[in-house]
Amino acid sequence: YDEALASYDRCIQLKPDYHEPYNGKGNTFQELKRYDEALASYDRCIQLKPDSDNFVYGSYLHTKSLVCNWDKFDQEINTLLNAIQLNIKDAMI
């Protein structure tokens, strides 16, 4: 995990506005049960690319639930559900 985190940090140093390393860091932090750091990483990923795939946003919400952070949770769940529904409709066209 330390090597993975170091690699993500190096990616961020090289291209700070690229969203993917933040998602990877979030996944790694979540695996390590370092949930606050995972939330911060997912949040940064979403900030950099608000139209990130639904998996990132789902991971963010899952992590929020693990730390019992219910602030705006219902609203955020609805946002995710709406995005999923739009993706399903687009795929059917």
JSON list of N, CA and C in Angstrom, two decimals, residues 30-88:
[
{"chain": "A", "resi": 30, "resn": "GLN", "atom": "N", "xyz": [-9.20, 3.57, 1.56]},
{"chain": "A", "resi": 30, "resn": "GLN", "atom": "CA", "xyz": [-10.36, 2.83, 2.03]},
{"chain": "A", "resi": 30, "resn": "GLN", "atom": "C", "xyz": [-9.96, 1.40, 2.43]},
{"chain": "A", "resi": 31, "resn": "GLU", "atom": "N", "xyz": [-9.11, 0.78, 1.64]},
{"chain": "A", "resi": 31, "resn": "GLU", "atom": "CA", "xyz": [-8.62, -0.57, 1.95]},
{"chain": "A", "resi": 31, "resn": "GLU", "atom": "C", "xyz": [-7.88, -0.58, 3.29]},
{"chain": "A", "resi": 32, "resn": "LEU", "atom": "N", "xyz": [-7.18, 0.51, 3.58]},
{"chain": "A", "resi": 32, "resn": "LEU", "atom": "CA", "xyz": [-6.42, 0.64, 4.83]},
{"chain": "A", "resi": 32, "resn": "LEU", "atom": "C", "xyz": [-7.29, 1.12, 6.00]},
{"chain": "A", "resi": 33, "resn": "LYS", "atom": "N", "xyz": [-8.57, 1.34, 5.72]},
{"chain": "A", "resi": 33, "resn": "LYS", "atom": "CA", "xyz": [-9.52, 1.85, 6.72]},
{"chain": "A", "resi": 33, "resn": "LYS", "atom": "C", "xyz": [-9.15, 3.24, 7.20]},
{"chain": "A", "resi": 34, "resn": "ARG", "atom": "N", "xyz": [-8.53, 4.00, 6.33]},
{"chain": "A", "resi": 34, "resn": "ARG", "atom": "CA", "xyz": [-8.19, 5.40, 6.61]},
{"chain": "A", "resi": 34, "resn": "ARG", "atom": "C", "xyz": [-9.24, 6.24, 5.89]},
{"chain": "A", "resi": 35, "resn": "TYR", "atom": "N", "xyz": [-10.45, 6.20, 6.44]},
{"chain": "A", "resi": 35, "resn": "TYR", "atom": "CA", "xyz": [-11.62, 6.70, 5.75]},
{"chain": "A", "resi": 35, "resn": "TYR", "atom": "C", "xyz": [-11.63, 8.20, 5.52]},
{"chain": "A", "resi": 36, "resn": "ASP", "atom": "N", "xyz": [-11.14, 8.97, 6.47]},
{"chain": "A", "resi": 36, "resn": "ASP", "atom": "CA", "xyz": [-11.11, 10.42, 6.28]},
{"chain": "A", "resi": 36, "resn": "ASP", "atom": "C", "xyz": [-10.22, 10.81, 5.10]},
{"chain": "A", "resi": 37, "resn": "GLU", "atom": "N", "xyz": [-9.09, 10.13, 4.99]},
{"chain": "A", "resi": 37, "resn": "GLU", "atom": "CA", "xyz": [-8.19, 10.39, 3.87]},
{"chain": "A", "resi": 37, "resn": "GLU", "atom": "C", "xyz": [-8.80, 9.89, 2.56]},
{"chain": "A", "resi": 38, "resn": "ALA", "atom": "N", "xyz": [-9.52, 8.78, 2.62]},
{"chain": "A", "resi": 38, "resn": "ALA", "atom": "CA", "xyz": [-10.21, 8.27, 1.43]},
{"chain": "A", "resi": 38, "resn": "ALA", "atom": "C", "xyz": [-11.25, 9.27, 0.96]},
{"chain": "A", "resi": 39, "resn": "LEU", "atom": "N", "xyz": [-12.03, 9.81, 1.89]},
{"chain": "A", "resi": 39, "resn": "LEU", "atom": "CA", "xyz": [-13.04, 10.81, 1.53]},
{"chain": "A", "resi": 39, "resn": "LEU", "atom": "C", "xyz": [-12.41, 12.03, 0.87]},
{"chain": "A", "resi": 40, "resn": "ALA", "atom": "N", "xyz": [-11.32, 12.49, 1.43]},
{"chain": "A", "resi": 40, "resn": "ALA", "atom": "CA", "xyz": [-10.64, 13.67, 0.88]},
{"chain": "A", "resi": 40, "resn": "ALA", "atom": "C", "xyz": [-10.15, 13.38, -0.54]},
{"chain": "A", "resi": 41, "resn": "SER", "atom": "N", "xyz": [-9.64, 12.18, -0.77]},
{"chain": "A", "resi": 41, "resn": "SER", "atom": "CA", "xyz": [-9.15, 11.82, -2.10]},
{"chain": "A", "resi": 41, "resn": "SER", "atom": "C", "xyz": [-10.29, 11.71, -3.11]},
{"chain": "A", "resi": 42, "resn": "TYR", "atom": "N", "xyz": [-11.36, 11.02, -2.72]},
{"chain": "A", "resi": 42, "resn": "TYR", "atom": "CA", "xyz": [-12.52, 10.92, -3.61]},
{"chain": "A", "resi": 42, "resn": "TYR", "atom": "C", "xyz": [-13.10, 12.30, -3.91]},
{"chain": "A", "resi": 43, "resn": "ASP", "atom": "N", "xyz": [-13.18, 13.11, -2.87]},
{"chain": "A", "resi": 43, "resn": "ASP", "atom": "CA", "xyz": [-13.73, 14.45, -3.05]},
{"chain": "A", "resi": 43, "resn": "ASP", "atom": "C", "xyz": [-12.90, 15.25, -4.05]},
{"chain": "A", "resi": 44, "resn": "ARG", "atom": "N", "xyz": [-11.59, 15.16, -3.95]},
{"chain": "A", "resi": 44, "resn": "ARG", "atom": "CA", "xyz": [-10.72, 15.87, -4.90]},
{"chain": "A", "resi": 44, "resn": "ARG", "atom": "C", "xyz": [-10.89, 15.32, -6.32]},
{"chain": "A", "resi": 45, "resn": "CYS", "atom": "N", "xyz": [-11.02, 14.02, -6.45]},
{"chain": "A", "resi": 45, "resn": "CYS", "atom": "CA", "xyz": [-11.25, 13.40, -7.76]},
{"chain": "A", "resi": 45, "resn": "CYS", "atom": "C", "xyz": [-12.53, 13.96, -8.38]},
{"chain": "A", "resi": 46, "resn": "ILE", "atom": "N", "xyz": [-13.59, 14.02, -7.59]},
{"chain": "A", "resi": 46, "resn": "ILE", "atom": "CA", "xyz": [-14.88, 14.53, -8.08]},
{"chain": "A", "resi": 46, "resn": "ILE", "atom": "C", "xyz": [-14.79, 16.01, -8.40]},
{"chain": "A", "resi": 47, "resn": "GLN", "atom": "N", "xyz": [-14.05, 16.78, -7.60]},
{"chain": "A", "resi": 47, "resn": "GLN", "atom": "CA", "xyz": [-13.87, 18.20, -7.89]},
{"chain": "A", "resi": 47, "resn": "GLN", "atom": "C", "xyz": [-13.17, 18.41, -9.23]},
{"chain": "A", "resi": 48, "resn": "LEU", "atom": "N", "xyz": [-12.16, 17.60, -9.49]},
{"chain": "A", "resi": 48, "resn": "LEU", "atom": "CA", "xyz": [-11.39, 17.75, -10.73]},
{"chain": "A", "resi": 48, "resn": "LEU", "atom": "C", "xyz": [-12.18, 17.28, -11.95]},
{"chain": "A", "resi": 49, "resn": "LYS", "atom": "N", "xyz": [-13.03, 16.29, -11.76]},
{"chain": "A", "resi": 49, "resn": "LYS", "atom": "CA", "xyz": [-13.82, 15.77, -12.88]},
{"chain": "A", "resi": 49, "resn": "LYS", "atom": "C", "xyz": [-15.23, 15.46, -12.38]},
{"chain": "A", "resi": 50, "resn": "PRO", "atom": "N", "xyz": [-16.07, 16.49, -12.30]},
{"chain": "A", "resi": 50, "resn": "PRO", "atom": "CA", "xyz": [-17.42, 16.29, -11.75]},
{"chain": "A", "resi": 50, "resn": "PRO", "atom": "C", "xyz": [-18.24, 15.23, -12.47]},
{"chain": "A", "resi": 51, "resn": "ASP", "atom": "N", "xyz": [-17.93, 14.99, -13.73]},
{"chain": "A", "resi": 51, "resn": "ASP", "atom": "CA", "xyz": [-18.66, 13.96, -14.46]},
{"chain": "A", "resi": 51, "resn": "ASP", "atom": "C", "xyz": [-17.93, 12.62, -14.42]},
{"chain": "A", "resi": 52, "resn": "SER", "atom": "N", "xyz": [-17.16, 12.40, -13.35]},
{"chain": "A", "resi": 52, "resn": "SER", "atom": "CA", "xyz": [-16.47, 11.12, -13.16]},
{"chain": "A", "resi": 52, "resn": "SER", "atom": "C", "xyz": [-17.49, 10.00, -13.22]},
{"chain": "A", "resi": 53, "resn": "ASP", "atom": "N", "xyz": [-17.01, 8.80, -13.50]},
{"chain": "A", "resi": 53, "resn": "ASP", "atom": "CA", "xyz": [-17.96, 7.69, -13.55]},
{"chain": "A", "resi": 53, "resn": "ASP", "atom": "C", "xyz": [-18.65, 7.50, -12.20]},
{"chain": "A", "resi": 54, "resn": "ASN", "atom": "N", "xyz": [-19.75, 6.82, -12.23]},
{"chain": "A", "resi": 54, "resn": "ASN", "atom": "CA", "xyz": [-20.57, 6.66, -11.04]},
{"chain": "A", "resi": 54, "resn": "ASN", "atom": "C", "xyz": [-19.89, 5.82, -9.96]},
{"chain": "A", "resi": 55, "resn": "PHE", "atom": "N", "xyz": [-18.88, 5.03, -10.35]},
{"chain": "A", "resi": 55, "resn": "PHE", "atom": "CA", "xyz": [-18.17, 4.23, -9.36]},
{"chain": "A", "resi": 55, "resn": "PHE", "atom": "C", "xyz": [-17.43, 5.12, -8.36]},
{"chain": "A", "resi": 56, "resn": "VAL", "atom": "N", "xyz": [-16.83, 6.20, -8.84]},
{"chain": "A", "resi": 56, "resn": "VAL", "atom": "CA", "xyz": [-16.12, 7.11, -7.94]},
{"chain": "A", "resi": 56, "resn": "VAL", "atom": "C", "xyz": [-17.09, 7.72, -6.94]},
{"chain": "A", "resi": 57, "resn": "TYR", "atom": "N", "xyz": [-18.20, 8.20, -7.46]},
{"chain": "A", "resi": 57, "resn": "TYR", "atom": "CA", "xyz": [-19.19, 8.83, -6.57]},
{"chain": "A", "resi": 57, "resn": "TYR", "atom": "C", "xyz": [-19.78, 7.80, -5.61]},
{"chain": "A", "resi": 58, "resn": "GLY", "atom": "N", "xyz": [-19.98, 6.58, -6.09]},
{"chain": "A", "resi": 58, "resn": "GLY", "atom": "CA", "xyz": [-20.47, 5.51, -5.22]},
{"chain": "A", "resi": 58, "resn": "GLY", "atom": "C", "xyz": [-19.47, 5.18, -4.13]},
{"chain": "A", "resi": 59, "resn": "SER", "atom": "N", "xyz": [-18.19, 5.15, -4.47]},
{"chain": "A", "resi": 59, "resn": "SER", "atom": "CA", "xyz": [-17.15, 4.90, -3.47]},
{"chain": "A", "resi": 59, "resn": "SER", "atom": "C", "xyz": [-17.12, 6.01, -2.43]},
{"chain": "A", "resi": 60, "resn": "TYR", "atom": "N", "xyz": [-17.28, 7.24, -2.91]},
{"chain": "A", "resi": 60, "resn": "TYR", "atom": "CA", "xyz": [-17.32, 8.40, -2.01]},
{"chain": "A", "resi": 60, "resn": "TYR", "atom": "C", "xyz": [-18.47, 8.24, -1.02]},
{"chain": "A", "resi": 61, "resn": "LEU", "atom": "N", "xyz": [-19.66, 7.91, -1.52]},
{"chain": "A", "resi": 61, "resn": "LEU", "atom": "CA", "xyz": [-20.83, 7.79, -0.64]},
{"chain": "A", "resi": 61, "resn": "LEU", "atom": "C", "xyz": [-20.70, 6.59, 0.31]},
{"chain": "A", "resi": 62, "resn": "HIS", "atom": "N", "xyz": [-20.15, 5.51, -0.20]},
{"chain": "A", "resi": 62, "resn": "HIS", "atom": "CA", "xyz": [-19.94, 4.34, 0.65]},
{"chain": "A", "resi": 62, "resn": "HIS", "atom": "C", "xyz": [-19.00, 4.69, 1.81]},
{"chain": "A", "resi": 63, "resn": "THR", "atom": "N", "xyz": [-17.95, 5.41, 1.50]},
{"chain": "A", "resi": 63, "resn": "THR", "atom": "CA", "xyz": [-16.99, 5.81, 2.54]},
{"chain": "A", "resi": 63, "resn": "THR", "atom": "C", "xyz": [-17.64, 6.76, 3.54]},
{"chain": "A", "resi": 64, "resn": "LYS", "atom": "N", "xyz": [-18.46, 7.68, 3.04]},
{"chain": "A", "resi": 64, "resn": "LYS", "atom": "CA", "xyz": [-19.18, 8.57, 3.96]},
{"chain": "A", "resi": 64, "resn": "LYS", "atom": "C", "xyz": [-20.03, 7.76, 4.93]},
{"chain": "A", "resi": 65, "resn": "SER", "atom": "N", "xyz": [-20.67, 6.71, 4.43]},
{"chain": "A", "resi": 65, "resn": "SER", "atom": "CA", "xyz": [-21.51, 5.89, 5.30]},
{"chain": "A", "resi": 65, "resn": "SER", "atom": "C", "xyz": [-20.68, 5.15, 6.35]},
{"chain": "A", "resi": 66, "resn": "LEU", "atom": "N", "xyz": [-19.46, 4.75, 5.99]},
{"chain": "A", "resi": 66, "resn": "LEU", "atom": "CA", "xyz": [-18.60, 4.04, 6.93]},
{"chain": "A", "resi": 66, "resn": "LEU", "atom": "C", "xyz": [-18.20, 4.90, 8.12]},
{"chain": "A", "resi": 67, "resn": "VAL", "atom": "N", "xyz": [-18.13, 6.22, 7.91]},
{"chain": "A", "resi": 67, "resn": "VAL", "atom": "CA", "xyz": [-17.77, 7.12, 9.01]},
{"chain": "A", "resi": 67, "resn": "VAL", "atom": "C", "xyz": [-19.02, 7.82, 9.57]},
{"chain": "A", "resi": 68, "resn": "CYS", "atom": "N", "xyz": [-20.19, 7.33, 9.15]},
{"chain": "A", "resi": 68, "resn": "CYS", "atom": "CA", "xyz": [-21.46, 7.88, 9.62]},
{"chain": "A", "resi": 68, "resn": "CYS", "atom": "C", "xyz": [-21.59, 9.38, 9.36]},
{"chain": "A", "resi": 69, "resn": "ASN", "atom": "N", "xyz": [-21.12, 9.79, 8.19]},
{"chain": "A", "resi": 69, "resn": "ASN", "atom": "CA", "xyz": [-21.26, 11.18, 7.78]},
{"chain": "A", "resi": 69, "resn": "ASN", "atom": "C", "xyz": [-22.53, 11.27, 6.93]},
{"chain": "A", "resi": 70, "resn": "TRP", "atom": "N", "xyz": [-23.60, 11.71, 7.55]},
{"chain": "A", "resi": 70, "resn": "TRP", "atom": "CA", "xyz": [-24.90, 11.74, 6.86]},
{"chain": "A", "resi": 70, "resn": "TRP", "atom": "C", "xyz": [-25.23, 13.12, 6.33]},
{"chain": "A", "resi": 71, "resn": "ASP", "atom": "N", "xyz": [-24.29, 14.06, 6.39]},
{"chain": "A", "resi": 71, "resn": "ASP", "atom": "CA", "xyz": [-24.50, 15.41, 5.89]},
{"chain": "A", "resi": 71, "resn": "ASP", "atom": "C", "xyz": [-24.79, 15.36, 4.38]},
{"chain": "A", "resi": 72, "resn": "LYS", "atom": "N", "xyz": [-25.95, 15.81, 3.98]},
{"chain": "A", "resi": 72, "resn": "LYS", "atom": "CA", "xyz": [-26.40, 15.87, 2.59]},
{"chain": "A", "resi": 72, "resn": "LYS", "atom": "C", "xyz": [-26.45, 14.48, 1.93]},
{"chain": "A", "resi": 73, "resn": "PHE", "atom": "N", "xyz": [-26.48, 13.43, 2.73]},
{"chain": "A", "resi": 73, "resn": "PHE", "atom": "CA", "xyz": [-26.39, 12.08, 2.19]},
{"chain": "A", "resi": 73, "resn": "PHE", "atom": "C", "xyz": [-27.57, 11.75, 1.26]},
{"chain": "A", "resi": 74, "resn": "ASP", "atom": "N", "xyz": [-28.79, 12.08, 1.70]},
{"chain": "A", "resi": 74, "resn": "ASP", "atom": "CA", "xyz": [-29.96, 11.80, 0.86]},
{"chain": "A", "resi": 74, "resn": "ASP", "atom": "C", "xyz": [-29.87, 12.51, -0.48]},
{"chain": "A", "resi": 75, "resn": "GLN", "atom": "N", "xyz": [-29.47, 13.76, -0.44]},
{"chain": "A", "resi": 75, "resn": "GLN", "atom": "CA", "xyz": [-29.31, 14.55, -1.67]},
{"chain": "A", "resi": 75, "resn": "GLN", "atom": "C", "xyz": [-28.25, 13.92, -2.58]},
{"chain": "A", "resi": 76, "resn": "GLU", "atom": "N", "xyz": [-27.15, 13.49, -1.99]},
{"chain": "A", "resi": 76, "resn": "GLU", "atom": "CA", "xyz": [-26.08, 12.89, -2.78]},
{"chain": "A", "resi": 76, "resn": "GLU", "atom": "C", "xyz": [-26.48, 11.52, -3.35]},
{"chain": "A", "resi": 77, "resn": "ILE", "atom": "N", "xyz": [-27.24, 10.76, -2.59]},
{"chain": "A", "resi": 77, "resn": "ILE", "atom": "CA", "xyz": [-27.74, 9.48, -3.11]},
{"chain": "A", "resi": 77, "resn": "ILE", "atom": "C", "xyz": [-28.65, 9.73, -4.31]},
{"chain": "A", "resi": 78, "resn": "ASN", "atom": "N", "xyz": [-29.51, 10.72, -4.20]},
{"chain": "A", "resi": 78, "resn": "ASN", "atom": "CA", "xyz": [-30.39, 11.05, -5.32]},
{"chain": "A", "resi": 78, "resn": "ASN", "atom": "C", "xyz": [-29.61, 11.50, -6.55]},
{"chain": "A", "resi": 79, "resn": "THR", "atom": "N", "xyz": [-28.54, 12.25, -6.34]},
{"chain": "A", "resi": 79, "resn": "THR", "atom": "CA", "xyz": [-27.68, 12.66, -7.45]},
{"chain": "A", "resi": 79, "resn": "THR", "atom": "C", "xyz": [-27.09, 11.44, -8.13]},
{"chain": "A", "resi": 80, "resn": "LEU", "atom": "N", "xyz": [-26.60, 10.48, -7.35]},
{"chain": "A", "resi": 80, "resn": "LEU", "atom": "CA", "xyz": [-26.03, 9.26, -7.91]},
{"chain": "A", "resi": 80, "resn": "LEU", "atom": "C", "xyz": [-27.09, 8.46, -8.66]},
{"chain": "A", "resi": 81, "resn": "LEU", "atom": "N", "xyz": [-28.26, 8.30, -8.06]},
{"chain": "A", "resi": 81, "resn": "LEU", "atom": "CA", "xyz": [-29.33, 7.54, -8.72]},
{"chain": "A", "resi": 81, "resn": "LEU", "atom": "C", "xyz": [-29.75, 8.18, -10.04]},
{"chain": "A", "resi": 82, "resn": "ASN", "atom": "N", "xyz": [-29.83, 9.50, -10.05]},
{"chain": "A", "resi": 82, "resn": "ASN", "atom": "CA", "xyz": [-30.18, 10.20, -11.29]},
{"chain": "A", "resi": 82, "resn": "ASN", "atom": "C", "xyz": [-29.12, 9.98, -12.36]},
{"chain": "A", "resi": 83, "resn": "ALA", "atom": "N", "xyz": [-27.86, 10.04, -11.97]},
{"chain": "A", "resi": 83, "resn": "ALA", "atom": "CA", "xyz": [-26.77, 9.83, -12.93]},
{"chain": "A", "resi": 83, "resn": "ALA", "atom": "C", "xyz": [-26.81, 8.41, -13.48]},
{"chain": "A", "resi": 84, "resn": "ILE", "atom": "N", "xyz": [-27.10, 7.45, -12.63]},
{"chain": "A", "resi": 84, "resn": "ILE", "atom": "CA", "xyz": [-27.19, 6.06, -13.08]},
{"chain": "A", "resi": 84, "resn": "ILE", "atom": "C", "xyz": [-28.35, 5.90, -14.06]},
{"chain": "A", "resi": 85, "resn": "GLN", "atom": "N", "xyz": [-29.48, 6.49, -13.74]},
{"chain": "A", "resi": 85, "resn": "GLN", "atom": "CA", "xyz": [-30.63, 6.40, -14.63]},
{"chain": "A", "resi": 85, "resn": "GLN", "atom": "C", "xyz": [-30.34, 7.04, -15.98]},
{"chain": "A", "resi": 86, "resn": "LEU", "atom": "N", "xyz": [-29.65, 8.17, -15.98]},
{"chain": "A", "resi": 86, "resn": "LEU", "atom": "CA", "xyz": [-29.30, 8.82, -17.25]},
{"chain": "A", "resi": 86, "resn": "LEU", "atom": "C", "xyz": [-28.36, 7.93, -18.07]},
{"chain": "A", "resi": 87, "resn": "ASN", "atom": "N", "xyz": [-27.41, 7.30, -17.41]},
{"chain": "A", "resi": 87, "resn": "ASN", "atom": "CA", "xyz": [-26.50, 6.41, -18.12]},
{"chain": "A", "resi": 87, "resn": "ASN", "atom": "C", "xyz": [-27.22, 5.20, -18.71]},
{"chain": "A", "resi": 88, "resn": "ILE", "atom": "N", "xyz": [-28.19, 4.68, -17.97]},
{"chain": "A", "resi": 88, "resn": "ILE", "atom": "CA", "xyz": [-28.95, 3.53, -18.47]},
{"chain": "A", "resi": 88, "resn": "ILE", "atom": "C", "xyz": [-29.76, 3.94, -19.70]}
]
